[in-house]
Structures are given as C-alpha cells and as structure tokens.
mmCIF file of C-alpha atoms in Angstrom:
data_model
loop_
_atom_site.group_PDB
_atom_site.id
_atom_site.type_symbol
_atom_site.label_atom_id
_atom_site.label_comp_id
_atom_site.label_asym_id
_atom_site.label_seq_id
_atom_site.Cartn_x
_atom_site.Cartn_y
_atom_site.Cartn_z
ATOM 1 C CA UNK A 1 48.130 1.996 -51.805
ATOM 2 C CA UNK A 2 49.886 -1.276 -52.588
ATOM 3 C CA UNK A 3 52.706 -3.234 -50.987
ATOM 4 C CA UNK A 4 54.504 -6.523 -51.630
ATOM 5 C CA UNK A 5 53.128 -9.640 -49.974
ATOM 6 C CA UNK A 6 54.855 -12.933 -49.204
ATOM 7 C CA UNK A 7 57.740 -13.504 -51.649
ATOM 8 C CA UNK A 8 57.754 -16.560 -53.884
ATOM 9 C CA UNK A 9 58.302 -19.622 -51.700
ATOM 10 C CA UNK A 10 59.213 -22.093 -54.425
ATOM 11 C CA UNK A 11 55.899 -23.978 -54.412
ATOM 12 C CA UNK A 12 53.605 -24.447 -57.419
ATOM 13 C CA UNK A 13 50.834 -23.467 -57.328
ATOM 14 C CA UNK A 14 51.219 -20.723 -54.741
ATOM 15 C CA UNK A 15 47.550 -20.962 -53.630
ATOM 16 C CA UNK A 16 47.511 -17.342 -52.367
ATOM 17 C CA UNK A 17 44.669 -16.249 -50.094
ATOM 18 C CA UNK A 18 44.028 -13.002 -48.240
ATOM 19 C CA UNK A 19 41.752 -12.065 -45.327
ATOM 20 C CA UNK A 20 41.117 -8.492 -44.215
ATOM 21 C CA UNK A 21 39.874 -7.552 -40.749
ATOM 22 C CA UNK A 22 39.457 -4.207 -39.004
ATOM 23 C CA UNK A 23 43.174 -3.811 -38.267
ATOM 24 C CA UNK A 24 45.166 -6.610 -39.869
ATOM 25 C CA UNK A 25 45.631 -8.302 -43.226
ATOM 26 C CA UNK A 26 46.458 -12.012 -43.085
ATOM 27 C CA UNK A 27 48.010 -13.606 -46.152
ATOM 28 C CA UNK A 28 48.630 -17.326 -46.649
ATOM 29 C CA UNK A 29 50.403 -19.187 -49.456
ATOM 30 C CA UNK A 30 52.103 -22.540 -49.945
ATOM 31 C CA UNK A 31 53.646 -22.713 -47.346
ATOM 32 C CA UNK A 32 53.839 -19.467 -45.337
ATOM 33 C CA UNK A 33 51.470 -17.303 -43.306
ATOM 34 C CA UNK A 34 52.011 -13.584 -42.706
ATOM 35 C CA UNK A 35 50.245 -10.718 -40.925
ATOM 36 C CA UNK A 36 50.433 -7.129 -42.185
ATOM 37 C CA UNK A 37 49.125 -3.836 -40.941
ATOM 38 C CA UNK A 38 46.931 -1.884 -43.326
ATOM 39 C CA UNK A 39 49.907 0.406 -43.879
ATOM 40 C CA UNK A 40 51.773 -2.561 -45.382
ATOM 41 C CA UNK A 41 54.037 -3.137 -42.386
ATOM 42 C CA UNK A 42 54.935 -6.812 -41.915
ATOM 43 C CA UNK A 43 54.042 -7.801 -38.351
ATOM 44 C CA UNK A 44 54.555 -11.575 -38.425
ATOM 45 C CA UNK A 45 55.571 -14.351 -40.832
ATOM 46 C CA UNK A 46 56.226 -18.073 -40.397
ATOM 47 C CA UNK A 47 56.424 -21.231 -42.464
ATOM 48 C CA UNK A 48 53.422 -23.492 -41.999
ATOM 49 C CA UNK A 49 54.946 -26.956 -42.169
ATOM 50 C CA UNK A 50 57.340 -29.114 -40.202
ATOM 51 C CA UNK A 51 58.586 -29.210 -36.590
ATOM 52 C CA UNK A 52 59.362 -25.483 -36.545
ATOM 53 C CA UNK A 53 56.297 -24.395 -38.473
ATOM 54 C CA UNK A 54 53.093 -22.587 -37.599
ATOM 55 C CA UNK A 55 51.305 -25.914 -37.023
ATOM 56 C CA UNK A 56 54.152 -27.576 -35.101
ATOM 57 C CA UNK A 57 52.138 -27.590 -31.853
ATOM 58 C CA UNK A 58 49.645 -30.021 -33.446
ATOM 59 C CA UNK A 59 52.338 -32.096 -35.200
ATOM 60 C CA UNK A 60 51.828 -30.702 -38.670
ATOM 61 C CA UNK A 61 53.908 -32.593 -41.243
ATOM 62 C CA UNK A 62 55.972 -31.350 -44.184
ATOM 63 C CA UNK A 63 53.249 -32.418 -46.633
ATOM 64 C CA UNK A 64 50.882 -29.429 -46.591
ATOM 65 C CA UNK A 65 48.981 -27.789 -49.425
ATOM 66 C CA UNK A 66 45.803 -25.905 -50.444
ATOM 67 C CA UNK A 67 46.084 -22.882 -48.153
ATOM 68 C CA UNK A 68 43.090 -20.691 -47.323
ATOM 69 C CA UNK A 69 42.325 -17.922 -44.820
ATOM 70 C CA UNK A 70 39.134 -15.972 -44.032
ATOM 71 C CA UNK A 71 38.000 -13.265 -41.641
ATOM 72 C CA UNK A 72 34.710 -14.079 -39.910
ATOM 73 C CA UNK A 73 32.908 -10.874 -38.975
ATOM 74 C CA UNK A 74 30.538 -12.666 -36.593
ATOM 75 C CA UNK A 75 33.266 -14.046 -34.317
ATOM 76 C CA UNK A 76 35.810 -11.313 -35.185
ATOM 77 C CA UNK A 77 38.431 -14.001 -35.826
ATOM 78 C CA UNK A 78 40.603 -15.172 -38.688
ATOM 79 C CA UNK A 79 40.311 -18.834 -39.736
ATOM 80 C CA UNK A 80 43.172 -20.491 -41.637
ATOM 81 C CA UNK A 81 42.989 -23.982 -43.138
ATOM 82 C CA UNK A 82 45.660 -26.132 -44.769
ATOM 83 C CA UNK A 83 45.510 -29.737 -45.914
ATOM 84 C CA UNK A 84 48.090 -32.036 -44.330
ATOM 85 C CA UNK A 85 48.575 -35.202 -46.405
ATOM 86 C CA UNK A 86 51.714 -37.117 -45.350
ATOM 87 C CA UNK A 87 53.124 -39.068 -48.278
ATOM 88 C CA UNK A 88 51.637 -36.757 -50.906
ATOM 89 C CA UNK A 89 54.944 -36.150 -52.678
ATOM 90 C CA UNK A 90 55.417 -39.895 -53.158
ATOM 91 C CA UNK A 91 51.724 -40.644 -53.966
ATOM 92 C CA UNK A 92 51.782 -43.052 -51.008
ATOM 93 C CA UNK A 93 49.046 -41.210 -49.098
ATOM 94 C CA UNK A 94 47.693 -43.136 -46.122
ATOM 95 C CA UNK A 95 46.842 -40.219 -43.807
ATOM 96 C CA UNK A 96 44.813 -37.043 -44.295
ATOM 97 C CA UNK A 97 44.157 -34.085 -41.980
ATOM 98 C CA UNK A 98 42.706 -30.603 -41.825
ATOM 99 C CA UNK A 99 45.108 -28.225 -40.072
ATOM 100 C CA UNK A 100 42.952 -25.352 -38.847
ATOM 101 C CA UNK A 101 44.036 -22.265 -36.906
ATOM 102 C CA UNK A 102 41.766 -19.663 -35.292
ATOM 103 C CA UNK A 103 43.087 -16.252 -34.288
ATOM 104 C CA UNK A 104 42.418 -14.295 -31.104
ATOM 105 C CA UNK A 105 39.400 -11.994 -31.228
ATOM 106 C CA UNK A 106 40.032 -8.907 -33.343
ATOM 107 C CA UNK A 107 43.649 -9.585 -34.294
ATOM 108 C CA UNK A 108 45.839 -11.684 -36.539
ATOM 109 C CA UNK A 109 48.589 -11.517 -33.924
ATOM 110 C CA UNK A 110 48.924 -13.363 -30.641
ATOM 111 C CA UNK A 111 48.285 -17.030 -29.920
ATOM 112 C CA UNK A 112 46.149 -18.840 -32.477
ATOM 113 C CA UNK A 113 44.174 -21.929 -31.447
ATOM 114 C CA UNK A 114 45.224 -24.847 -33.662
ATOM 115 C CA UNK A 115 43.807 -28.257 -34.558
ATOM 116 C CA UNK A 116 44.892 -31.195 -36.716
ATOM 117 C CA UNK A 117 41.743 -33.155 -37.571
ATOM 118 C CA UNK A 118 41.825 -36.615 -39.123
ATOM 119 C CA UNK A 119 39.539 -36.518 -42.167
ATOM 120 C CA UNK A 120 40.027 -39.918 -43.825
ATOM 121 C CA UNK A 121 36.809 -41.222 -45.352
ATOM 122 C CA UNK A 122 36.090 -44.948 -45.373
ATOM 123 C CA UNK A 123 33.676 -46.373 -47.944
ATOM 124 C CA UNK A 124 33.342 -50.124 -47.537
ATOM 125 C CA UNK A 125 36.932 -51.264 -47.060
ATOM 126 C CA UNK A 126 38.504 -48.407 -49.047
ATOM 127 C CA UNK A 127 39.857 -45.192 -47.546
ATOM 128 C CA UNK A 128 39.938 -41.791 -49.232
ATOM 129 C CA UNK A 129 41.939 -38.616 -48.591
ATOM 130 C CA UNK A 130 40.879 -34.985 -49.034
ATOM 131 C CA UNK A 131 41.863 -32.583 -51.804
ATOM 132 C CA UNK A 132 40.875 -29.060 -52.912
ATOM 133 C CA UNK A 133 39.047 -27.898 -49.770
ATOM 134 C CA UNK A 134 36.247 -25.372 -49.556
ATOM 135 C CA UNK A 135 35.543 -23.450 -46.345
ATOM 136 C CA UNK A 136 32.223 -21.886 -45.295
ATOM 137 C CA UNK A 137 30.431 -20.809 -42.142
ATOM 138 C CA UNK A 138 27.358 -19.252 -40.600
ATOM 139 C CA UNK A 139 26.967 -17.770 -37.124
ATOM 140 C CA UNK A 140 27.864 -20.953 -35.237
ATOM 141 C CA UNK A 141 28.925 -23.692 -37.684
ATOM 142 C CA UNK A 142 31.854 -24.271 -40.034
ATOM 143 C CA UNK A 143 31.557 -26.434 -43.164
ATOM 144 C CA UNK A 144 34.607 -27.796 -44.985
ATOM 145 C CA UNK A 145 34.243 -29.520 -48.341
ATOM 146 C CA UNK A 146 36.748 -31.670 -50.221
ATOM 147 C CA UNK A 147 37.143 -34.019 -53.152
ATOM 148 C CA UNK A 148 37.873 -37.570 -51.988
ATOM 149 C CA UNK A 149 40.588 -39.690 -53.640
ATOM 150 C CA UNK A 150 41.669 -43.226 -52.830
ATOM 151 C CA UNK A 151 44.706 -43.599 -50.550
ATOM 152 C CA UNK A 152 48.017 -45.281 -51.384
ATOM 153 C CA UNK A 153 47.985 -44.304 -55.041
ATOM 154 C CA UNK A 154 44.652 -45.940 -55.819
ATOM 155 C CA UNK A 155 42.585 -44.649 -58.722
ATOM 156 C CA UNK A 156 39.246 -44.502 -56.946
ATOM 157 C CA UNK A 157 37.175 -41.352 -56.449
ATOM 158 C CA UNK A 158 34.426 -41.342 -53.807
ATOM 159 C CA UNK A 159 32.836 -37.968 -54.628
ATOM 160 C CA UNK A 160 32.684 -34.702 -52.705
ATOM 161 C CA UNK A 161 32.495 -34.744 -48.908
ATOM 162 C CA UNK A 162 31.170 -32.141 -46.489
ATOM 163 C CA UNK A 163 32.426 -31.896 -42.900
ATOM 164 C CA UNK A 164 30.489 -29.732 -40.419
ATOM 165 C CA UNK A 165 31.758 -28.730 -36.983
ATOM 166 C CA UNK A 166 30.892 -26.206 -34.294
ATOM 167 C CA UNK A 167 32.686 -22.893 -34.577
ATOM 168 C CA UNK A 168 32.961 -22.840 -30.763
ATOM 169 C CA UNK A 169 34.892 -26.150 -30.860
ATOM 170 C CA UNK A 170 37.413 -24.658 -33.279
ATOM 171 C CA UNK A 171 37.772 -21.569 -31.109
ATOM 172 C CA UNK A 172 38.385 -23.740 -28.020
ATOM 173 C CA UNK A 173 40.922 -26.356 -26.970
ATOM 174 C CA UNK A 174 38.726 -29.271 -25.890
ATOM 175 C CA UNK A 175 38.750 -31.062 -29.229
ATOM 176 C CA UNK A 176 36.678 -30.992 -32.393
ATOM 177 C CA UNK A 177 34.050 -33.469 -33.562
ATOM 178 C CA UNK A 178 32.454 -33.344 -36.986
ATOM 179 C CA UNK A 179 29.545 -34.671 -39.000
ATOM 180 C CA UNK A 180 30.416 -35.983 -42.456
ATOM 181 C CA UNK A 181 28.257 -36.134 -45.578
ATOM 182 C CA UNK A 182 29.117 -37.481 -49.020
ATOM 183 C CA UNK A 183 27.711 -36.778 -52.479
ATOM 184 C CA UNK A 184 29.183 -39.560 -54.588
ATOM 185 C CA UNK A 185 28.065 -37.825 -57.795
ATOM 186 C CA UNK A 186 29.683 -34.443 -57.141
ATOM 187 C CA UNK A 187 33.014 -32.711 -57.354
ATOM 188 C CA UNK A 188 34.228 -29.413 -55.867
ATOM 189 C CA UNK A 189 31.349 -28.198 -53.721
ATOM 190 C CA UNK A 190 31.929 -24.637 -52.486
ATOM 191 C CA UNK A 191 30.151 -23.739 -49.207
ATOM 192 C CA UNK A 192 28.947 -20.222 -48.462
ATOM 193 C CA UNK A 193 30.522 -17.820 -46.002
ATOM 194 C CA UNK A 194 27.797 -15.937 -44.206
ATOM 195 C CA UNK A 195 27.660 -12.301 -43.204
ATOM 196 C CA UNK A 196 24.720 -10.250 -42.104
ATOM 197 C CA UNK A 197 22.266 -10.856 -39.290
ATOM 198 C CA UNK A 198 20.425 -13.717 -41.012
ATOM 199 C CA UNK A 199 23.504 -15.845 -41.762
ATOM 200 C CA UNK A 200 22.120 -18.806 -39.826
ATOM 201 C CA UNK A 201 22.429 -21.328 -42.660
ATOM 202 C CA UNK A 202 25.212 -22.660 -44.852
ATOM 203 C CA UNK A 203 24.538 -23.329 -48.506
ATOM 204 C CA UNK A 204 26.881 -24.555 -51.232
ATOM 205 C CA UNK A 205 27.176 -24.510 -55.006
ATOM 206 C CA UNK A 206 28.729 -26.899 -57.496
ATOM 207 C CA UNK A 207 29.008 -26.598 -61.249
ATOM 208 C CA UNK A 208 27.496 -29.457 -63.237
ATOM 209 C CA UNK A 209 30.366 -30.664 -65.395
ATOM 210 C CA UNK A 210 27.897 -32.097 -67.917
ATOM 211 C CA UNK A 211 26.080 -28.810 -68.510
ATOM 212 C CA UNK A 212 26.823 -25.143 -69.106
ATOM 213 C CA UNK A 213 23.625 -23.814 -67.545
ATOM 214 C CA UNK A 214 22.931 -25.923 -64.441
ATOM 215 C CA UNK A 215 24.202 -25.472 -60.886
ATOM 216 C CA UNK A 216 23.770 -27.850 -57.971
ATOM 217 C CA UNK A 217 22.588 -26.023 -54.825
ATOM 218 C CA UNK A 218 23.036 -27.576 -51.375
ATOM 219 C CA UNK A 219 21.691 -26.741 -47.949
ATOM 220 C CA UNK A 220 24.119 -27.934 -45.272
ATOM 221 C CA UNK A 221 22.419 -28.631 -41.958
ATOM 222 C CA UNK A 222 21.404 -31.727 -40.014
ATOM 223 C CA UNK A 223 21.309 -33.401 -43.439
ATOM 224 C CA UNK A 224 22.767 -32.562 -46.833
ATOM 225 C CA UNK A 225 19.973 -31.416 -49.141
ATOM 226 C CA UNK A 226 20.555 -30.989 -52.868
ATOM 227 C CA UNK A 227 18.648 -29.502 -55.763
ATOM 228 C CA UNK A 228 19.552 -28.094 -59.166
ATOM 229 C CA UNK A 229 18.788 -24.735 -60.730
ATOM 230 C CA UNK A 230 18.983 -23.502 -64.288
ATOM 231 C CA UNK A 231 21.146 -20.427 -64.838
ATOM 232 C CA UNK A 232 22.332 -18.478 -67.896
ATOM 233 C CA UNK A 233 25.017 -20.255 -69.916
ATOM 234 C CA UNK A 234 28.489 -20.021 -68.450
ATOM 235 C CA UNK A 235 31.910 -21.290 -69.462
ATOM 236 C CA UNK A 236 35.383 -21.405 -67.908
ATOM 237 C CA UNK A 237 37.787 -18.586 -68.827
ATOM 238 C CA UNK A 238 39.795 -19.129 -71.963
ATOM 239 C CA UNK A 239 42.617 -16.676 -71.245
ATOM 240 C CA UNK A 240 46.093 -17.418 -69.937
ATOM 241 C CA UNK A 241 49.003 -15.353 -68.606
ATOM 242 C CA UNK A 242 52.400 -15.997 -66.981
ATOM 243 C CA UNK A 243 53.111 -19.129 -64.917
ATOM 244 C CA UNK A 244 55.752 -21.790 -64.319
ATOM 245 C CA UNK A 245 55.605 -22.965 -67.930
ATOM 246 C CA UNK A 246 55.128 -19.463 -69.337
ATOM 247 C CA UNK A 247 51.341 -19.420 -69.015
ATOM 248 C CA UNK A 248 48.800 -19.432 -66.205
ATOM 249 C CA UNK A 249 45.587 -21.246 -66.942
ATOM 250 C CA UNK A 250 42.260 -19.646 -66.110
ATOM 251 C CA UNK A 251 41.424 -22.893 -64.196
ATOM 252 C CA UNK A 252 38.225 -24.644 -65.286
ATOM 253 C CA UNK A 253 34.490 -24.436 -64.677
ATOM 254 C CA UNK A 254 34.643 -25.110 -60.935
ATOM 255 C CA UNK A 255 33.253 -22.511 -58.545
ATOM 256 C CA UNK A 256 35.959 -20.974 -56.358
ATOM 257 C CA UNK A 257 34.063 -18.861 -53.806
ATOM 258 C CA UNK A 258 30.494 -18.370 -52.602
ATOM 259 C CA UNK A 259 28.900 -15.898 -50.184
ATOM 260 C CA UNK A 260 25.548 -15.814 -48.402
ATOM 261 C CA UNK A 261 24.374 -12.292 -47.588
ATOM 262 C CA UNK A 262 20.959 -11.201 -46.416
ATOM 263 C CA UNK A 263 19.136 -14.172 -47.901
ATOM 264 C CA UNK A 264 21.015 -14.327 -51.188
ATOM 265 C CA UNK A 265 23.803 -16.614 -52.417
#
C-alpha cells in the first residue's frame, strides 16, 4: 500500500526522513513532524520550530534545519534530531544547538522527552557551528556528527566533529553531557546505527574526497580512532530529476547512511 506523507511545507530542501517501528511510522521534514499508523492514518502532526512548535518546551527557535528521525530497536524508541542555528537565514550565526526528541517506549505518540544542547565548538579563539548532522547509536550510546563552520559569517572550516552522549541521558530529564572529538581533516562522517545483539560499538565512514577507492573508517569510543581502507572504485550519481529549479541533483560522493549489524558495517 501507499499513502501521502507530509505535504510540501515550502522549505528547500525538504530533508525528508522516515522511521518505522512496530506500530507507528514517524516522518520528519523541514519543518514538520508527523506520526502515521501503518494503515496510513495520520495520528499526529506539528511544526517543529518557534514558540508553538514541537520543540517549544526547550525554547527551539525559528531557525531549524537538517531533520532526521530513527527507530532504535534496542530501546524501542524513536529519536528525532534537528539543528537549531539562530541567525542562519542572515548568515549571522552565533549560536548552535542540537534539538533532540525521544519518544515513549513503543510508540510515536504521547509525551516525547526533548533537549536543546549547545554544540558550539571553540578552536583557539574561534567558534564554529554545526551543519549536516549524522546520527548513530549502539546499545547505550548515541553519536552525532557534524561539519563545523565558523560563526558570524566567517569563512573558516574546522573539520568534522563527533559528539557522544549516553542514550539514558537523552531518554531522561536530568540533562545531557557529551564528549566531543574533532577530525580537522575530514568532512561528513556518518556514524553507524546498530542492531543485533552485538551492537556494542559505534563505527563511522567518510568518503575520501581526493580518491574514488578509499574510505575512512572510524571507531567511536573513549577516543576517536581512524584508519583507511581500499574499496572498489565508486563515484557520485550523475542523474538528476525534478526539483526547485527543474532538476534534483543526485548529491555528491558523501555517505548518507551507515549500519552496523552482526559485526559488519
């Protein structure tokens, strides 16, 4: 069967994401979240941003983007993440946050636990904000990755950052602390989402922009470990279909999603 999802909200790109659990389907786009039954019935929908939005209880601003949602089989919860970057539409970015919501056990309905986590990175005397997040997890830890750009319209780029935090902290209401790592020579690291009984580690992959047959492989733990592996030649898609300007690009060579299942990435 098929059914219509969230209608066009007016935002480019839409950044659509979908998470499927035992009973519900949660969809998220710029800038709306919705819950459907598997029969296609709309159960809940709400804008994400502003004083009346889904993240209003944690003071979410109007400047949200890069929406993602996942269903974690281990905790039986949905995790939604949105970047909150006040000033983004004017390029005068001086703040940067992860807005994260965690559903009740087994359902996309009910009261979600929400957090707004300051994620500014300071290198020397320069601060950097987050863009293009990745989201991964194992049985007890969440890893969020992002590309770090200089605040207030600066041209600097610090590299790719990794933030790790306890899944239990995100599920609770006592606050969230994180550990931060930085690879100053990387861009767009995608962490793994684990399923299966041995999903006790988080790994990550990044395409090497200078090569068509090398991937960077990370292990995310107490430290950030990195190695490279040689793979068969790959290239970004060359096709295009409909979009705002009449075409939709096939993006580039960046990796969009990674999974870790039963010892394999």
